[in-house]
């Protein structure tokens, strides 16, 4: 790495204005010096740092050599598609749109559209400001800039600009959490004439929801604040999924997910074609909604959405049933076994069948909704903050087990 030359006060000010999105032609007015003096100041600074005369590159070199150091921001606060992220390091090393198109093997028009979307996403006025923000969010790093300074070559920016990994969802099961054995289940025969009911040998009140349906037990590994911890594993945690879906909280962090749209409220669901009901009357899903802050992150990183999804603003939905397995007595008449390996949808309305079902996930039918452009919605929410931000304060307190909560919304 090059040694960092100390910056003069006027040089720091000039950099600051470039980072804030000022054009070179605006600098004389901002710095209150003549255009010629600005030109000399800028030229000398570029020469000293051996930077080409491109503000975006000058900033990147200043940051990478430690000549200047902007305040860093939390990378998880920015949700940006990989196709836009990968442009930032290229901007930082002074690549033109044409060069980017060649480097990425894309058409110039495609790169231009992505660059435009990137600028809108970052609300950046200039490439220099975009690089500055990219540095703050740790998308542009010293590694890529210093490697370019040393070798003149750009590494695989895709790896430097890898999209955020799929977050560990609140509803996801964690490595150390264990499902109850099916040997803990039995069929309890009621009074004569009554159908037997699936139960646990040591059943407690917590094992059933308000409709009387029996839920799969699963141990929980929670932090002191009640959050699930440890590596996420495939599959949903039955109780966390139940609570999140029932209350329509955010799938990522159990954040409030009800959006205030001015004329009413809605929840944002990201659904796939698989969830469309056969008669086309709506969607049936076991995937809870997302809050506006986590929406793009989900859309860009959740494996289930990578083959395409539809973003819906859902104004009406109903809890309709569960994904579960039906159990029947085994030959010994004591133990029970699942009648099928796969989990299937069982409607709450079929009360007789529900008596022998073990529930794993709560299903909701989305009946009144509007498909929307997710990126536009997220952008609008940042521009008109009070309109579509979550309407309730964030609560970090997770709920208890299969119980209602004072702040529950009606289904
Ligand atoms: Zn959220």
PDB file of C-alpha atoms in Angstrom, residues 186-199 203 208 212 214 326-330 333-336 350-357:
ATOM      1  CA  UNK A 186     -50.088 -40.962  21.066  1.00  0.00           C
ATOM      2  CA  UNK A 187     -53.788 -41.143  20.253  1.00  0.00           C
ATOM      3  CA  UNK A 188     -56.058 -40.419  23.159  1.00  0.00           C
ATOM      4  CA  UNK A 189     -59.495 -41.976  23.000  1.00  0.00           C
ATOM      5  CA  UNK A 190     -62.252 -39.825  24.366  1.00  0.00           C
ATOM      6  CA  UNK A 191     -65.697 -40.805  25.512  1.00  0.00           C
ATOM      7  CA  UNK A 192     -67.548 -43.327  23.388  1.00  0.00           C
ATOM      8  CA  UNK A 193     -68.558 -41.945  20.046  1.00  0.00           C
ATOM      9  CA  UNK A 194     -65.785 -39.339  20.064  1.00  0.00           C
ATOM     10  CA  UNK A 195     -62.944 -39.579  17.582  1.00  0.00           C
ATOM     11  CA  UNK A 196     -59.503 -40.198  19.064  1.00  0.00           C
ATOM     12  CA  UNK A 197     -57.293 -37.101  19.379  1.00  0.00           C
ATOM     13  CA  UNK A 198     -53.571 -36.862  18.653  1.00  0.00           C
ATOM     14  CA  UNK A 199     -51.704 -35.832  21.764  1.00  0.00           C
ATOM     15  CA  UNK A 203     -49.125 -32.898  26.894  1.00  0.00           C
ATOM     16  CA  UNK A 208     -52.096 -26.639  21.262  1.00  0.00           C
ATOM     17  CA  UNK A 212     -57.066 -26.991  19.616  1.00  0.00           C
ATOM     18  CA  UNK A 214     -51.520 -29.948  18.200  1.00  0.00           C
ATOM     19  CA  UNK A 326     -51.781 -36.848   9.884  1.00  0.00           C
ATOM     20  CA  UNK A 327     -51.041 -39.614  12.382  1.00  0.00           C
ATOM     21  CA  UNK A 328     -52.704 -43.027  12.788  1.00  0.00           C
ATOM     22  CA  UNK A 329     -52.245 -45.768  15.398  1.00  0.00           C
ATOM     23  CA  UNK A 330     -49.563 -48.397  14.685  1.00  0.00           C
ATOM     24  CA  UNK A 333     -52.252 -49.723  19.218  1.00  0.00           C
ATOM     25  CA  UNK A 334     -50.106 -47.569  21.475  1.00  0.00           C
ATOM     26  CA  UNK A 335     -47.707 -45.667  19.280  1.00  0.00           C
ATOM     27  CA  UNK A 336     -48.636 -43.652  16.223  1.00  0.00           C
ATOM     28  CA  UNK A 350     -62.053 -29.688   8.714  1.00  0.00           C
ATOM     29  CA  UNK A 351     -62.258 -30.072  12.473  1.00  0.00           C
ATOM     30  CA  UNK A 352     -62.595 -33.868  12.485  1.00  0.00           C
ATOM     31  CA  UNK A 353     -59.464 -34.394  10.369  1.00  0.00           C
ATOM     32  CA  UNK A 354     -57.532 -31.833  12.430  1.00  0.00           C
ATOM     33  CA  UNK A 355     -57.856 -34.092  15.503  1.00  0.00           C
ATOM     34  CA  UNK A 356     -55.164 -36.384  14.122  1.00  0.00           C
ATOM     35  CA  UNK A 357     -52.896 -33.711  12.588  1.00  0.00           C
TER      36      UNK A 357
END
